[in-house]
Structure formats: C-alpha cells, structure tokens
CSV table of C-alpha atoms and ligand atoms in Angstrom, one decimal:
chain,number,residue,atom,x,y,z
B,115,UNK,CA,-40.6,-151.0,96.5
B,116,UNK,CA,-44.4,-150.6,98.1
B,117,UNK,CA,-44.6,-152.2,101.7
B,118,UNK,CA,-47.5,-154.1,102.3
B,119,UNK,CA,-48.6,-153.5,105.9
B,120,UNK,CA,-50.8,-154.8,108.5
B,121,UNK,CA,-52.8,-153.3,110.6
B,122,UNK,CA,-53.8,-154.7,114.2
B,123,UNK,CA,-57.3,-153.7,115.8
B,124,UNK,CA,-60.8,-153.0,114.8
B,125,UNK,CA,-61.7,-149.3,116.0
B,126,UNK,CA,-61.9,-146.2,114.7
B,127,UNK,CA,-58.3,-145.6,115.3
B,128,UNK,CA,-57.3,-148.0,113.1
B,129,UNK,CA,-59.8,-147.4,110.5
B,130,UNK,CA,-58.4,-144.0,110.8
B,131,UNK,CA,-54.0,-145.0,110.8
B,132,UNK,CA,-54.9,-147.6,107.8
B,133,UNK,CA,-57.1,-144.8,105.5
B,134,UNK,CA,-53.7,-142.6,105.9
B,135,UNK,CA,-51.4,-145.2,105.2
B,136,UNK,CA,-53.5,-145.8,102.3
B,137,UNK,CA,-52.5,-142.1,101.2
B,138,UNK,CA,-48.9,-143.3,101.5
B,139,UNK,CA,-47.0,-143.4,97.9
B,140,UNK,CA,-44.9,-146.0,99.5
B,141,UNK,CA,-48.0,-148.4,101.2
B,142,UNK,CA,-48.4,-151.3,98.5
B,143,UNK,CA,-51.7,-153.7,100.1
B,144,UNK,CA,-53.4,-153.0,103.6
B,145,UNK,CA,-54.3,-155.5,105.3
B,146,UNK,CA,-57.0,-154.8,108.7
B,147,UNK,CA,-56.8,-157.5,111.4
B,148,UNK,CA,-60.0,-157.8,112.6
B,149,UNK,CA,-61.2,-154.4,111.4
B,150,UNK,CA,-64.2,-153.8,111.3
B,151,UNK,CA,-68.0,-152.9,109.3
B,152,UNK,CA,-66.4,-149.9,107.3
B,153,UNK,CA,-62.5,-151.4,107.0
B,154,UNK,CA,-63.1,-152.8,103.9
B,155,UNK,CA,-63.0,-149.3,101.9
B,156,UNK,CA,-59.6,-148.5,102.6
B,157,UNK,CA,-57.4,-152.3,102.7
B,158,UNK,CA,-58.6,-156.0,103.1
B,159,UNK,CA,-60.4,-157.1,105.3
B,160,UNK,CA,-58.8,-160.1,107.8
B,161,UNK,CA,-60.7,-162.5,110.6
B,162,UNK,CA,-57.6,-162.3,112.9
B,163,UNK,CA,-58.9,-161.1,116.5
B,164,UNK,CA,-56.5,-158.7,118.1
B,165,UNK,CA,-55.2,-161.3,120.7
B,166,UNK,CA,-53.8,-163.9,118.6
B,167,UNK,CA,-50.1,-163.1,117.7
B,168,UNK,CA,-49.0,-166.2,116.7
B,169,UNK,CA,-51.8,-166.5,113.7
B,170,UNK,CA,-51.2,-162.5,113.1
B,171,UNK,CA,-47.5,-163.3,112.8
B,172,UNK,CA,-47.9,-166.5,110.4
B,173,UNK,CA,-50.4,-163.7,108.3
B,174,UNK,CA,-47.9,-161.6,108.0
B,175,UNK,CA,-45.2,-164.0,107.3
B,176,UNK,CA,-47.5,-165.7,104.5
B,177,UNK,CA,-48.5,-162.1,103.2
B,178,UNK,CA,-44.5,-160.7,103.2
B,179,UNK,CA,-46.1,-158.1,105.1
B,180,UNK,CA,-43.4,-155.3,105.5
B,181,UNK,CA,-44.5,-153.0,108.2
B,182,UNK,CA,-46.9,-153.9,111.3
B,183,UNK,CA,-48.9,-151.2,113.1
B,184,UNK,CA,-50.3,-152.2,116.3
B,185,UNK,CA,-53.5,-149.9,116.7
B,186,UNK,CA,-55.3,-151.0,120.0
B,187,UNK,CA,-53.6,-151.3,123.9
B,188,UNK,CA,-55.3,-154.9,124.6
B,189,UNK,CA,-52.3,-156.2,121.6
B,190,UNK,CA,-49.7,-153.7,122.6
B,191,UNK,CA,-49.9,-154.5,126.5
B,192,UNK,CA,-50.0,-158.0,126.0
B,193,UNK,CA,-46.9,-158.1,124.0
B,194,UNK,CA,-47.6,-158.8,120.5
B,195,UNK,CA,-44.3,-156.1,119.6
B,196,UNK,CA,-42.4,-159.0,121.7
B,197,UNK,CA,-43.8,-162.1,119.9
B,198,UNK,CA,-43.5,-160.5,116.2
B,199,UNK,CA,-39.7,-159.0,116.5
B,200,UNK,CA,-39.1,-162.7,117.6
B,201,UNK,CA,-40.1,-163.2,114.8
B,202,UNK,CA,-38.0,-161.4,112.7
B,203,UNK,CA,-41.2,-159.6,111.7
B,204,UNK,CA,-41.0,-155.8,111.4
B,205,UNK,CA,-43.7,-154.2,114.0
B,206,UNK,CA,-44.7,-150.7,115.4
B,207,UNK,CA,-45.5,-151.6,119.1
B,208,UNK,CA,-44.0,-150.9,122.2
B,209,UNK,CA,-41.9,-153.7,124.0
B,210,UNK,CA,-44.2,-155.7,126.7
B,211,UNK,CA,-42.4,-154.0,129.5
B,212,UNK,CA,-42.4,-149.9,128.2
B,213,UNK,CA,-46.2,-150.7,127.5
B,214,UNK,CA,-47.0,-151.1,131.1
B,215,UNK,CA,-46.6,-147.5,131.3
B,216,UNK,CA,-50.3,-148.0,130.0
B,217,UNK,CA,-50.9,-151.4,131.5
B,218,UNK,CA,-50.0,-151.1,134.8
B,219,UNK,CA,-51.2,-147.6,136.6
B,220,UNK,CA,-48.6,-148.8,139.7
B,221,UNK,CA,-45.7,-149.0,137.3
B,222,UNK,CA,-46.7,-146.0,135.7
B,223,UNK,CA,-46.3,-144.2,139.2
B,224,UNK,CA,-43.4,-145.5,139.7
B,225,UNK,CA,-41.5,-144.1,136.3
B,226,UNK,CA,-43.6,-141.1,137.3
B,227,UNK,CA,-41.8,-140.7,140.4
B,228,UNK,CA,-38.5,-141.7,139.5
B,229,UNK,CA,-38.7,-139.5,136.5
B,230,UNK,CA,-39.7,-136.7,139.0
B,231,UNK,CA,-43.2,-135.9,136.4
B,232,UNK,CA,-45.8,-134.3,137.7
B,233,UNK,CA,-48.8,-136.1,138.8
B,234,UNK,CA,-51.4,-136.9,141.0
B,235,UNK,CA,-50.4,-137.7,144.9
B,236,UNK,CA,-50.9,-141.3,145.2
B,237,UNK,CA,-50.7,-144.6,147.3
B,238,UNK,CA,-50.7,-147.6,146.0
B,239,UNK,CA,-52.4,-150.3,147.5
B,240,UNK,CA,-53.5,-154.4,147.9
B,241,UNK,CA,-55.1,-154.8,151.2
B,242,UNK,CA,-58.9,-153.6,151.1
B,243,UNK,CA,-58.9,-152.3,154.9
B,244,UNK,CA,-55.7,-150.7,154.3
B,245,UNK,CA,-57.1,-148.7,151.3
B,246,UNK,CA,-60.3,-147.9,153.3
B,247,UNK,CA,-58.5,-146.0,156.1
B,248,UNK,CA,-56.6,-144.2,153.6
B,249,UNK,CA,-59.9,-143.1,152.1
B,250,UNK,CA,-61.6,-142.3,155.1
B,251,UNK,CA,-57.7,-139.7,156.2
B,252,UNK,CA,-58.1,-138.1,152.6
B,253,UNK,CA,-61.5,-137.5,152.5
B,254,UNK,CA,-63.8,-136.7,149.4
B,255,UNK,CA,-62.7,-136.2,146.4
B,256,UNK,CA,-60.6,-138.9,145.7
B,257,UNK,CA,-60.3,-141.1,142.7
B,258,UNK,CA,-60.0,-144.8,143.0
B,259,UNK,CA,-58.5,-146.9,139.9
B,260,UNK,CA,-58.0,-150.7,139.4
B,261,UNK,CA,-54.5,-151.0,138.8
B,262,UNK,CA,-54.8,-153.4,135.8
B,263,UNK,CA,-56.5,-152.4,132.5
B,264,UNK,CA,-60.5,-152.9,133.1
B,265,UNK,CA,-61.6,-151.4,129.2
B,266,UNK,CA,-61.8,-147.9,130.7
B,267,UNK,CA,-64.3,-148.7,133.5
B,268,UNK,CA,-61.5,-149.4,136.5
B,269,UNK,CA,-61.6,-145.4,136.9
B,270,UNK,CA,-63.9,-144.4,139.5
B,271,UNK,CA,-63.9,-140.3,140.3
B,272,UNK,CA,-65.8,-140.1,143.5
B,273,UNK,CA,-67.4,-137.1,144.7
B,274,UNK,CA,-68.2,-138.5,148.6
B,275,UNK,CA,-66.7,-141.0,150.8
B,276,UNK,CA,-69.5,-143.5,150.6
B,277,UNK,CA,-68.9,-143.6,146.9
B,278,UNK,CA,-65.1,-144.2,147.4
B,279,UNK,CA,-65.5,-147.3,149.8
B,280,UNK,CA,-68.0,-148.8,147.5
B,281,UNK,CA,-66.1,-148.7,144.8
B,282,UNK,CA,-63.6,-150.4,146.7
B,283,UNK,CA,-65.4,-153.4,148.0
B,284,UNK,CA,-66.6,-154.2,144.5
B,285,UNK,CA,-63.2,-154.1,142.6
B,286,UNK,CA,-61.1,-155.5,146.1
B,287,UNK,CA,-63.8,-157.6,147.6
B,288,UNK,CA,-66.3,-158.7,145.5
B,289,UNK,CA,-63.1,-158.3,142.2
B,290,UNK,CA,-65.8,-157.0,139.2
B,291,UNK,CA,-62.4,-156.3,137.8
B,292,UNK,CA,-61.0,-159.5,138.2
B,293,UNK,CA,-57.4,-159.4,138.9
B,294,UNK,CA,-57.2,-155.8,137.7
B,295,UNK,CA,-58.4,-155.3,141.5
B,296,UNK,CA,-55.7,-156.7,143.2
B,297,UNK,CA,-53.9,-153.5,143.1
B,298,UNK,CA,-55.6,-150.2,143.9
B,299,UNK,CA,-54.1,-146.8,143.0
B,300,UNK,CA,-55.9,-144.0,145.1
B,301,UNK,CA,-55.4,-140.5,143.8
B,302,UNK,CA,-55.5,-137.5,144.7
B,303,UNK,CA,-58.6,-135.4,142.8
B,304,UNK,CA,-57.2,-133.2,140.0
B,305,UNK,CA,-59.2,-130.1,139.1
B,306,UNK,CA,-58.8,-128.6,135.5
B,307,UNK,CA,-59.2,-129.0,131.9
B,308,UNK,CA,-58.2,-132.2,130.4
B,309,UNK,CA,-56.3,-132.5,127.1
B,310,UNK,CA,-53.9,-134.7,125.5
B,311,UNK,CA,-50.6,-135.4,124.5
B,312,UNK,CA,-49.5,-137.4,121.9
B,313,UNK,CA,-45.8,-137.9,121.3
B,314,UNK,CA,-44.2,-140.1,118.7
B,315,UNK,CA,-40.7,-141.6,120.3
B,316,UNK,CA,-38.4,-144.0,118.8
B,317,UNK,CA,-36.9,-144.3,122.7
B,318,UNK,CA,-34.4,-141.9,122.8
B,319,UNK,CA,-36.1,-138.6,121.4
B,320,UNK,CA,-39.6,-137.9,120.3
B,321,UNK,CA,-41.9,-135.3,118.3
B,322,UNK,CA,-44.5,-133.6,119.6
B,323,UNK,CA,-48.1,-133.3,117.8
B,324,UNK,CA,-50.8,-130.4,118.2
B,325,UNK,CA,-53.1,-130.6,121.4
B,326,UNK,CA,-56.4,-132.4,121.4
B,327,UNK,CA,-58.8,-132.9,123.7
B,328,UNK,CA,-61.4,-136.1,124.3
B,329,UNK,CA,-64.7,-136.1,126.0
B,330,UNK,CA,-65.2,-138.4,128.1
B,331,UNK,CA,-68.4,-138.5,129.7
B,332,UNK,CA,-71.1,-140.1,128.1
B,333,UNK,CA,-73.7,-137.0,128.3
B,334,UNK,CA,-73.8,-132.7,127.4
B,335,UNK,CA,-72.0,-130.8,129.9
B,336,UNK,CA,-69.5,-134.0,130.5
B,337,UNK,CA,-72.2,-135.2,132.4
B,338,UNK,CA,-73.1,-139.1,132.8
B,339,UNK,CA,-70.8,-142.1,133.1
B,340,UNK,CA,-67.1,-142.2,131.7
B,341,UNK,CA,-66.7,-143.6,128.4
B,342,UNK,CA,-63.9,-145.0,125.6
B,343,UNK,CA,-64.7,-141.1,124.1
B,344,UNK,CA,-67.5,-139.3,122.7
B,345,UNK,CA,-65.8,-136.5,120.7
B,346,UNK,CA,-62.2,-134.9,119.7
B,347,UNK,CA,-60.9,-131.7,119.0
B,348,UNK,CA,-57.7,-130.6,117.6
B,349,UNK,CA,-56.1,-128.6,117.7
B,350,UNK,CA,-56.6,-126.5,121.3
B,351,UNK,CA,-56.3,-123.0,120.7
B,352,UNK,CA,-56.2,-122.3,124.3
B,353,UNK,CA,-52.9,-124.0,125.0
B,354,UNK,CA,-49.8,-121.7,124.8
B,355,UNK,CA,-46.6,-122.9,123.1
B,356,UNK,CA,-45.0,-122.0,127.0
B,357,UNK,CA,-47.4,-124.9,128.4
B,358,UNK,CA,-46.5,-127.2,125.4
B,359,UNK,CA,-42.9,-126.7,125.9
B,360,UNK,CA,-43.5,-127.4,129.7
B,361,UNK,CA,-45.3,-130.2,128.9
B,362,UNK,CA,-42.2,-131.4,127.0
B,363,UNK,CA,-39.9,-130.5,129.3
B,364,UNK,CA,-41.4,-131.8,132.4
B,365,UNK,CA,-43.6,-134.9,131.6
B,366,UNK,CA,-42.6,-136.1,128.4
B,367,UNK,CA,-38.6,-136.1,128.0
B,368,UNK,CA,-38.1,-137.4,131.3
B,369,UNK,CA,-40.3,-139.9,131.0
B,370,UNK,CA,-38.9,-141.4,127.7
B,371,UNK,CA,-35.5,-140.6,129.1
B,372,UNK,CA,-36.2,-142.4,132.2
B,373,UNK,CA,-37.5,-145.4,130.1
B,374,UNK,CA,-34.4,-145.5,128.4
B,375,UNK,CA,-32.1,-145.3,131.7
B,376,UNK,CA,-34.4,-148.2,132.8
B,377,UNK,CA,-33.2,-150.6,129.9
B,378,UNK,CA,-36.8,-150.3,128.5
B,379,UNK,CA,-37.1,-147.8,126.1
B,380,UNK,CA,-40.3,-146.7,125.1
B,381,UNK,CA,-40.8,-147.1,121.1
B,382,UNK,CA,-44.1,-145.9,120.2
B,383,UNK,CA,-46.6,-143.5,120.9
B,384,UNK,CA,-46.6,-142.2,124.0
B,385,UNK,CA,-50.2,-140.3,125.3
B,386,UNK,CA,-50.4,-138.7,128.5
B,387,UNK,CA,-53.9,-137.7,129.6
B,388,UNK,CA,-53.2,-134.5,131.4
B,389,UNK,CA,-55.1,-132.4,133.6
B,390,UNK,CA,-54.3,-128.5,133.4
B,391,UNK,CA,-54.1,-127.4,136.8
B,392,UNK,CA,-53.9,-124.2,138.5
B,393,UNK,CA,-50.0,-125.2,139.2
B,394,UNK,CA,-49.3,-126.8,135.8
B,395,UNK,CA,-49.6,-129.6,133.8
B,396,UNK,CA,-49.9,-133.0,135.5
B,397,UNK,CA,-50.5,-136.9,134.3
B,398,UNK,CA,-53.7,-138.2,135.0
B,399,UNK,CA,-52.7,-142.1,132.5
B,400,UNK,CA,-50.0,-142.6,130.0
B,401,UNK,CA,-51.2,-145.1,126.9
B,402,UNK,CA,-49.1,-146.9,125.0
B,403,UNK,CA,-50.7,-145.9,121.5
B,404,UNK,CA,-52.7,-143.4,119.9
B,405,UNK,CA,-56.1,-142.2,121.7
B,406,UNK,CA,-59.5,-143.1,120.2
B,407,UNK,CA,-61.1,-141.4,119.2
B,408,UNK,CA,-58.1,-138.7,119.1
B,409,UNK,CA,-56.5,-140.8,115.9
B,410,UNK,CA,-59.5,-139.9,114.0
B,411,UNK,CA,-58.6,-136.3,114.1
B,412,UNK,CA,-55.0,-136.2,113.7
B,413,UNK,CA,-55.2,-138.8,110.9
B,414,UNK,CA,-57.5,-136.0,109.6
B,415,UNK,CA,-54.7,-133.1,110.0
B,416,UNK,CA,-51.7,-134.6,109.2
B,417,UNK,CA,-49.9,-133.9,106.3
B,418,UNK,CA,-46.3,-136.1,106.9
B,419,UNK,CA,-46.1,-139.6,105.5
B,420,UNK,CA,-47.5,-141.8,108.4
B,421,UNK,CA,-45.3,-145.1,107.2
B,422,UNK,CA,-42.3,-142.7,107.4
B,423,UNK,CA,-43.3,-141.9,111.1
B,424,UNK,CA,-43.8,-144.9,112.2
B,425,UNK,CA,-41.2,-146.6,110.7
B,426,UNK,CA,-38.9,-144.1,112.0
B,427,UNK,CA,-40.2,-144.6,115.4
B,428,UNK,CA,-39.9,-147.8,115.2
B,429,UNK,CA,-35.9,-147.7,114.0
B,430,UNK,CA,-34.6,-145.3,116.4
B,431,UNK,CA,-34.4,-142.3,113.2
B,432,UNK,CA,-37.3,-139.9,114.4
B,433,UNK,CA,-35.5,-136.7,114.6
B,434,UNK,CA,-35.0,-137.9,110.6
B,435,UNK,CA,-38.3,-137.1,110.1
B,436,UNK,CA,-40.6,-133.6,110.4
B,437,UNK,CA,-44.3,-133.9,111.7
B,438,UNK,CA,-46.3,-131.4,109.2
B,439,UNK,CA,-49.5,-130.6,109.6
B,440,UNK,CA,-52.6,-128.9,107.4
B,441,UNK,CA,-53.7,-125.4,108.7
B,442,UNK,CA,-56.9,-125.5,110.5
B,443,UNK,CA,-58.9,-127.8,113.0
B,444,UNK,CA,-60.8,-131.0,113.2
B,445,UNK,CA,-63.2,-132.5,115.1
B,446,UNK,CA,-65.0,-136.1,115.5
B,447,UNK,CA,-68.0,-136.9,117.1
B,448,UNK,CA,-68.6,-140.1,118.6
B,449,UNK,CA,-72.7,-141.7,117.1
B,450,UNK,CA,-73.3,-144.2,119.4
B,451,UNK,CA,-76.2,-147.1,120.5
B,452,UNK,CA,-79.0,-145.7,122.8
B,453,UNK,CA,-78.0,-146.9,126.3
B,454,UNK,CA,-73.9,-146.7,126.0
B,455,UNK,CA,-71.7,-146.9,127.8
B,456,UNK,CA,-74.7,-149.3,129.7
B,457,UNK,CA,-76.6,-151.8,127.9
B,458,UNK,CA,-77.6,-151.2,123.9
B,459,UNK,CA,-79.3,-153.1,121.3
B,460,UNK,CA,-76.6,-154.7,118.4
B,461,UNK,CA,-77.6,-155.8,114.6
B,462,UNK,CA,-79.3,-152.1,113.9
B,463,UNK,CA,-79.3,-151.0,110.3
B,464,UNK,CA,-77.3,-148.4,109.4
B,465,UNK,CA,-77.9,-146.0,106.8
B,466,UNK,CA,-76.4,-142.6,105.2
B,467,UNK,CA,-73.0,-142.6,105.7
B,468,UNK,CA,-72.2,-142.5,101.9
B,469,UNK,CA,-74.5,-139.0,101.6
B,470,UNK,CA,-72.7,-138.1,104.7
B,471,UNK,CA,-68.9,-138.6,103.2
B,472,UNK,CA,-70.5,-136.1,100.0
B,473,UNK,CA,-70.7,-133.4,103.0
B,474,UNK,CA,-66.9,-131.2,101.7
B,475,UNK,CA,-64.6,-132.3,104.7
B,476,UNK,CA,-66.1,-135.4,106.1
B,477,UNK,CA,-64.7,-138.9,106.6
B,478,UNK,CA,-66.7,-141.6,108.6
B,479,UNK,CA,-64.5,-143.7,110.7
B,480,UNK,CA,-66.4,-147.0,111.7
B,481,UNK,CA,-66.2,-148.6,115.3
B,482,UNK,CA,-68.9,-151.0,116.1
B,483,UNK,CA,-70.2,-152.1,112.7
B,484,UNK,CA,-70.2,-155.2,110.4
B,485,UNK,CA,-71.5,-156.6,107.4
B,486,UNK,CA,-74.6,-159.0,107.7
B,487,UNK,CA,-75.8,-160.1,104.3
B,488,UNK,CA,-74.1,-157.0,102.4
B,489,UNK,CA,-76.2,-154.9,105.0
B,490,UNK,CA,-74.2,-152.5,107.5
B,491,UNK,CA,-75.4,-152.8,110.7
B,492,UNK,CA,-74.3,-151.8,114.4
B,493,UNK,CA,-72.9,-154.4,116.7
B,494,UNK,CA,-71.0,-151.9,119.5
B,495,UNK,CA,-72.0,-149.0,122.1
B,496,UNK,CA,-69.9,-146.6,120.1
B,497,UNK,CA,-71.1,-146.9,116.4
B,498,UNK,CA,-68.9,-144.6,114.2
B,499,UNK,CA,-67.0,-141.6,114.6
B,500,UNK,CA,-67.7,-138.7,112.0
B,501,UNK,CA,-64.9,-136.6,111.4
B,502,UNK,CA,-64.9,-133.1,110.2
B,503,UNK,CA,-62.0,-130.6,108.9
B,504,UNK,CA,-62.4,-127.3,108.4
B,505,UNK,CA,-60.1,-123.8,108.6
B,506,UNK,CA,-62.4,-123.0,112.4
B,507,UNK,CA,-62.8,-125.1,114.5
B,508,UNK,CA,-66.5,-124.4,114.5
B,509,UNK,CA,-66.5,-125.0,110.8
B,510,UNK,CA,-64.7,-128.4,111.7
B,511,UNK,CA,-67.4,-129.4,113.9
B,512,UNK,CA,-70.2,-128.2,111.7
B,513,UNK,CA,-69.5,-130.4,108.8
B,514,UNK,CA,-68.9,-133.8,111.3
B,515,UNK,CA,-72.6,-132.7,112.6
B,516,UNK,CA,-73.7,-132.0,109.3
B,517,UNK,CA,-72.5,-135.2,108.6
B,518,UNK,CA,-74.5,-136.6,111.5
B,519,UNK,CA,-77.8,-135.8,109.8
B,520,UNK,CA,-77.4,-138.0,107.1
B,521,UNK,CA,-76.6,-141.2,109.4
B,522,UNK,CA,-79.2,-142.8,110.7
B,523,UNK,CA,-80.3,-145.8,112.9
B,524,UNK,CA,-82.5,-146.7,115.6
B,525,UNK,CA,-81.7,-145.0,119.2
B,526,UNK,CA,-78.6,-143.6,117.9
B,527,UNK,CA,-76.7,-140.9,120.2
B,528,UNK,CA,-74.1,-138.1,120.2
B,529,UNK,CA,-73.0,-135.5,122.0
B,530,UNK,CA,-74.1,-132.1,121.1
B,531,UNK,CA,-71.9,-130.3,122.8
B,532,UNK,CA,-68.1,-131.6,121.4
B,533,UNK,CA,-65.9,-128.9,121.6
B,534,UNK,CA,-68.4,-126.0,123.2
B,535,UNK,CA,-66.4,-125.0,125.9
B,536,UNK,CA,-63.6,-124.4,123.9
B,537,UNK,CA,-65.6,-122.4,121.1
B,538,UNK,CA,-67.4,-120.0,124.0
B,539,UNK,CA,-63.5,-119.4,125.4
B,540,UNK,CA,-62.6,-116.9,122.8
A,721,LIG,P1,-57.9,-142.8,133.5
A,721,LIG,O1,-58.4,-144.2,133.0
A,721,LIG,O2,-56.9,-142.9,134.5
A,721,LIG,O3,-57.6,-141.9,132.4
A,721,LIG,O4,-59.2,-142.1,134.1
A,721,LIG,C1,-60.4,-141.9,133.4
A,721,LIG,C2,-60.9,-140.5,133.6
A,721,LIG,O5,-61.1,-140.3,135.0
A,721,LIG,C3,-59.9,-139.5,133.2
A,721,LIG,O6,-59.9,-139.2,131.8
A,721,LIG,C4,-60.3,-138.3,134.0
A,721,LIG,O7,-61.4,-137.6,133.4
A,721,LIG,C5,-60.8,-139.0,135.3
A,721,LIG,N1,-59.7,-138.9,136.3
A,721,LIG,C6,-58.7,-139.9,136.4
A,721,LIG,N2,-57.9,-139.5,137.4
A,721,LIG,C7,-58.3,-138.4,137.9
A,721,LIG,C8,-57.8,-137.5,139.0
A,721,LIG,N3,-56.7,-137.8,139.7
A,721,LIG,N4,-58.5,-136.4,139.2
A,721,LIG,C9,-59.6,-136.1,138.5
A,721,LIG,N5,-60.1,-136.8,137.5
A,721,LIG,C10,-59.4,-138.0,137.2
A,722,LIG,N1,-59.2,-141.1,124.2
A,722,LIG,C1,-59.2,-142.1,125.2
A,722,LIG,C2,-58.3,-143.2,125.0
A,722,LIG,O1,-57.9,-143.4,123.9
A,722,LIG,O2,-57.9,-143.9,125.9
C-alpha cells in the first residue's frame, strides 16, 4: 500500500527530499509543512510552521500520514523525533539528545573527544575574561563559535586578535546570540579544503554517499561574509577512495559507535563538515540532517528509493538497503536577494523558472519564495537553488547557469564561480 508522507521544513532541501519521494513507486500523497513558493509542484502545500509539533503531529494523525521526514535542524534539535514517536507516529529524525551533536558545538566536542575523532584543538568556555586570555595565549587565527545554534552566523573565523575579542564581547557581553553565547567554543584555525560528508545511520551502522562540497562565503573567490550556502558540487573528483575510507574509519564509525555506547544512538543523517588538512581529515561541525543546499544535489544523483532509505534508517535495517547512484556530477547554484546574507528587499517578482526547467538537466529548487495573488515572488536572502546534472561536472554546472539566465528578478545574485577551483584542479 502507498504511504502518505510528510515533510517538515520550507528550504530547498526539502523541496528537494519531497520531489524524490515523489519519484517513489511506494509514496502515495506529499504533504510540505510549511514549504514553501515552489512546494506546491511536487505535494500539498500545508501552513504548519516548522516549530509546532503538537499541530504537525495532530496533521499527521488526521492525514494517516505513514512516514515523517524531518528536513531542517531548528525541528530536529528541538525534538520534534521525540514528541512524534510519543506519539506513536512514524518519523525520520534524530532523538533530541543524538541531535545535539548539531545543536550543541560543546557536546559535539565532547563525543569528539571521547570518540577519539579528529578535530580542531579546542576549549570550551563561559566566562568572558577567561576566554579573552585564552585568545590573547593562542594568538591569531582563531575561530570563535557560539555554542548554541545562531542560524549559521555564531561562527566567527578571525584573522587578528582584535577581531577575536570583539567577537567575544558581543556574543558574551553584550549576547547578539542570546543564550547561544553563554558557552563559547574557541578553535584552533584549520587550513584546507572544505567538503562534506553525509552519512545515512540507522545507529548502529551507516552508508556512506559521494563527496560534495558547499560554498560558503557570500562572494567569488569565497570571499565576503559566511552564508547558509551559495553553491554545491558533487561529486569531488579530488577525493581518493583512501581519504573516504579514512574518513569512515576515523570520524564517522566512531562517532555513531560512540553514540550508541552513550545510550543515544544517532538515527539519521549524520554531516560532518570537514576540513582536509595537510595531516588528514578533521571535523570542523556535525549536523543532524542533510546540508542545504547539498540535498539539492544528491536528490539530483540518486538513483535508490529515498522512502526505502529513510525508512530503513529510521528502523535500524540500513545495511538492508544499497545507496546507488547515476553516473556523473551535479551542481546547484544558490540566486539570491541583492544584499544577502545582510539586509535585502522581500515581495520581488519572480520570473523564468518554467523556461529555465526546459534547459535538459535542470530542476529549480525554491527557498525564499511564495505565492501572492498567484504571482511568485521573493521573500528570503537565498531565493532558489538551480540545480544542474550532467556526465562533467562542468557540463553540470553549465546547464544550472544556463538555467540562471532565464530567472530573473530585481538585484538578484549568484556566485560565478561554484565549483571553479575544483574544475582548474585537473
Ligand atoms: P560551522 O558553523 O562550525 O560550520 O562554521 C562555519 C564555517 O566557518 C565553516 O564552514 C568553516 O568555513 C569556518 N570554520 C569553522 N571552524 C573553523 C576552523 N576551526 N578553522 C577554519 N575555518 C573554520
Ligand atoms: N551546507 C551547509 C549546511 O547545510 O549547514
């Protein structure tokens, strides 16, 4: 019998998990909770917000909903996999407790270093003129972080000292983080290419997919301020199957292992944001879910049954299941407001994204859009994410900016440079 699922967030990602569910022979209806401008085409549409379980849960007790996939970490950290299996409700989320592997950096640490995973030296700390001394005895680099989530922004890489004790008066002192700046993680500075990891565990054993790698910054030349994401690529030709297996060996079995041990076994996707150093492989974050705008590409490459996946995660059967791919690459590229990851204008029009979904390889994943009056318009920094495939990776990346041309609204932005560096390393 079909299983009518329901999908929890509003962003590309899980505009992205819900259009391959839809590919599913054994998804019946899709339902979005809140999704988003471009959500409608591939399930129905549902004015849920992401935060409130209990009405999410009634939903999808009213709808016989069979299978729940939690998309976004604000739901996943905050425990909606706790409130719905109270329920009785079938869900795809990690516990509250594994998901502060995401949630909590200090926590994350702490697996880290009772798991023995490489990563970043680090002190964790609560008292501001404790963490300034520490500063000033490290010197420059150093990268400060708000322990608590802070949407992406808590992360502060600073190239001089001044920077670094600035940083920590306003998210200590003056708390523009809130709470989230009660605790302070200061980290050694990790030099190397960043990629990531995604790993699909049902708690005890996990599966591996290709490489990809994000870009961050807001501007060419990773320049500018850090962002959610400005661009994907997948699969990373660069990266040996040796690193991949030391990846495996060293960061991600013992940290689902060590999970386990723990009582809290991680069930879900686990993503490790990695740097590639001159001495290996070492965690820079772990998420509790799939990266955005990284979804958008795998979505693009998989070939497996997604509902089989995730259900399988979700039961403890993974090694059941075989993650296949297509041959070949994909890329997305992030179109976002003029201004992001600052201010931007909202309520733009939006045009061309049918023409550009005529372009042979191209899917347009919405993020900040909605429907006014039957019109699209924009009403977030990052606008949509334009996926390509192709059997290159420069023919991937082609056909998402090809794609590109035909969108258009006022001040949009994009990188031009998504997946450059990787292209001139052959
Ligand atoms: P995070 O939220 O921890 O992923 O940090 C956001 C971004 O800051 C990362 O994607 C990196 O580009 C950068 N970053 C974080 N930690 C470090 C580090 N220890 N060394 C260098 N860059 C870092
Ligand atoms: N790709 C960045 C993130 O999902 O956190």
């Amino acid at each position: 019998m079909a299983v009518d699922v329901l999908v929890v967030g509003a962003y590309p990602r899980e505009h992205a998990i819900a259009w391959k569910l839809k590919q599913s022979p054994r998804v019946g209806k899709i339902y979005i909770a809140p999704g988003n401008g471009g959500t409608d085409n591939v399930g129905q549409t549902v004015p849920i917000g992401v935060m409130e379980f209990e009405k999410l849960a009634d939903f999808a007790v009213e709808k016989k909903i069979g299978f729940t996939v939690a998309g976004s970490d604000d739901p996943i950290v905050g425990g909606i996999g706790d409130v719905f299996r109270a329920r009785g409700l079938k869900i795809w989320s990690p516990s509250k407790v594994a998901a502060q592997l995401e949630g909590s950096k200090a926590f994350a640490k702490e697996v880290m270093r009772e798991a023995g995973v490489p990563t970043a030296e680090f002190k964790v700390f609560t008292e501001y003129e404790k963490a300034v001394s520490y500063v000033r005895a490290k010197g420059a680099p150093i990268v400060v972080k708000a322990s608590g989530l802070a949407l992406g922004k808590g992360v502060m890489v600073c190239q001089t000292l001044e920077e670094a004790e600035s940083f920590l008066n306003d998210v200590m002192v003056k708390k523009i983080f809130k709470d989230s700046g009660n605790e302070v993680v200061i980290e050694e500075f990790l030099e190397g290419p960043e990629i990531s990891i995604h790993a699909l565990s049902d708690g005890k054993d996990f599966l591996i997919f290709p490489t990809s790698q994000d870009h961050k910054r807001s501007g060419d030349g990773n320049t500018g301020k850090n962002t959610g994401g400005m661009g994907v690529i997948a699969p990373l030709p660069w990266v040996t199957d040796a690193q991949i297996e030391d990846i495996r060996q060293r960061i991600v079995a013992p940290t689902i292992l060590r999970m386990s041990d723990r009582g809290t076994p991680f069930q879900g996707l686990l993503y490790p944001g990695l740097m590639m150093t001159k001495n290996g492989a070492k965690v820079i974050e772990f998420n509790a879910r799939f990266g955005c705008p990284e979804a958008e590409v795998y979505m693009r490459l998989m070939k497996s049954d997604l509902l089989d996946l995730l259900e399988a995660s979700e039961g403890g059967t993974i090694l059941s299941q075989k993650l296949e791919w297509h041959s070949g690459f994909a890329a997305t590229v992030i179109v976002a407001s003029g201004g992001y990851p600052d201010d931007y204008k909202k309520g733009l029009p939006i045009t061309g994204i049918d023409e550009a979904e005529k372009v042979p390889g191209v899917v347009v994943f919405h993020a900040g859009t909605k429907k006014e009056n039957g019109l699209l318009v924009t009403s977030g920094g990052r606008v949509l994410s334009v996926s390509g495939v192709g059997a290159t990776l420069s023919e991937a990346l082609d056909k998402a900016y090809e794609g590109i041309s035909k969108i258009h609204f006022d001040g949009m932005y994009f990188r031009r440079d998504i997946g450059a560096r990787t292209l001139e390393m052959r």
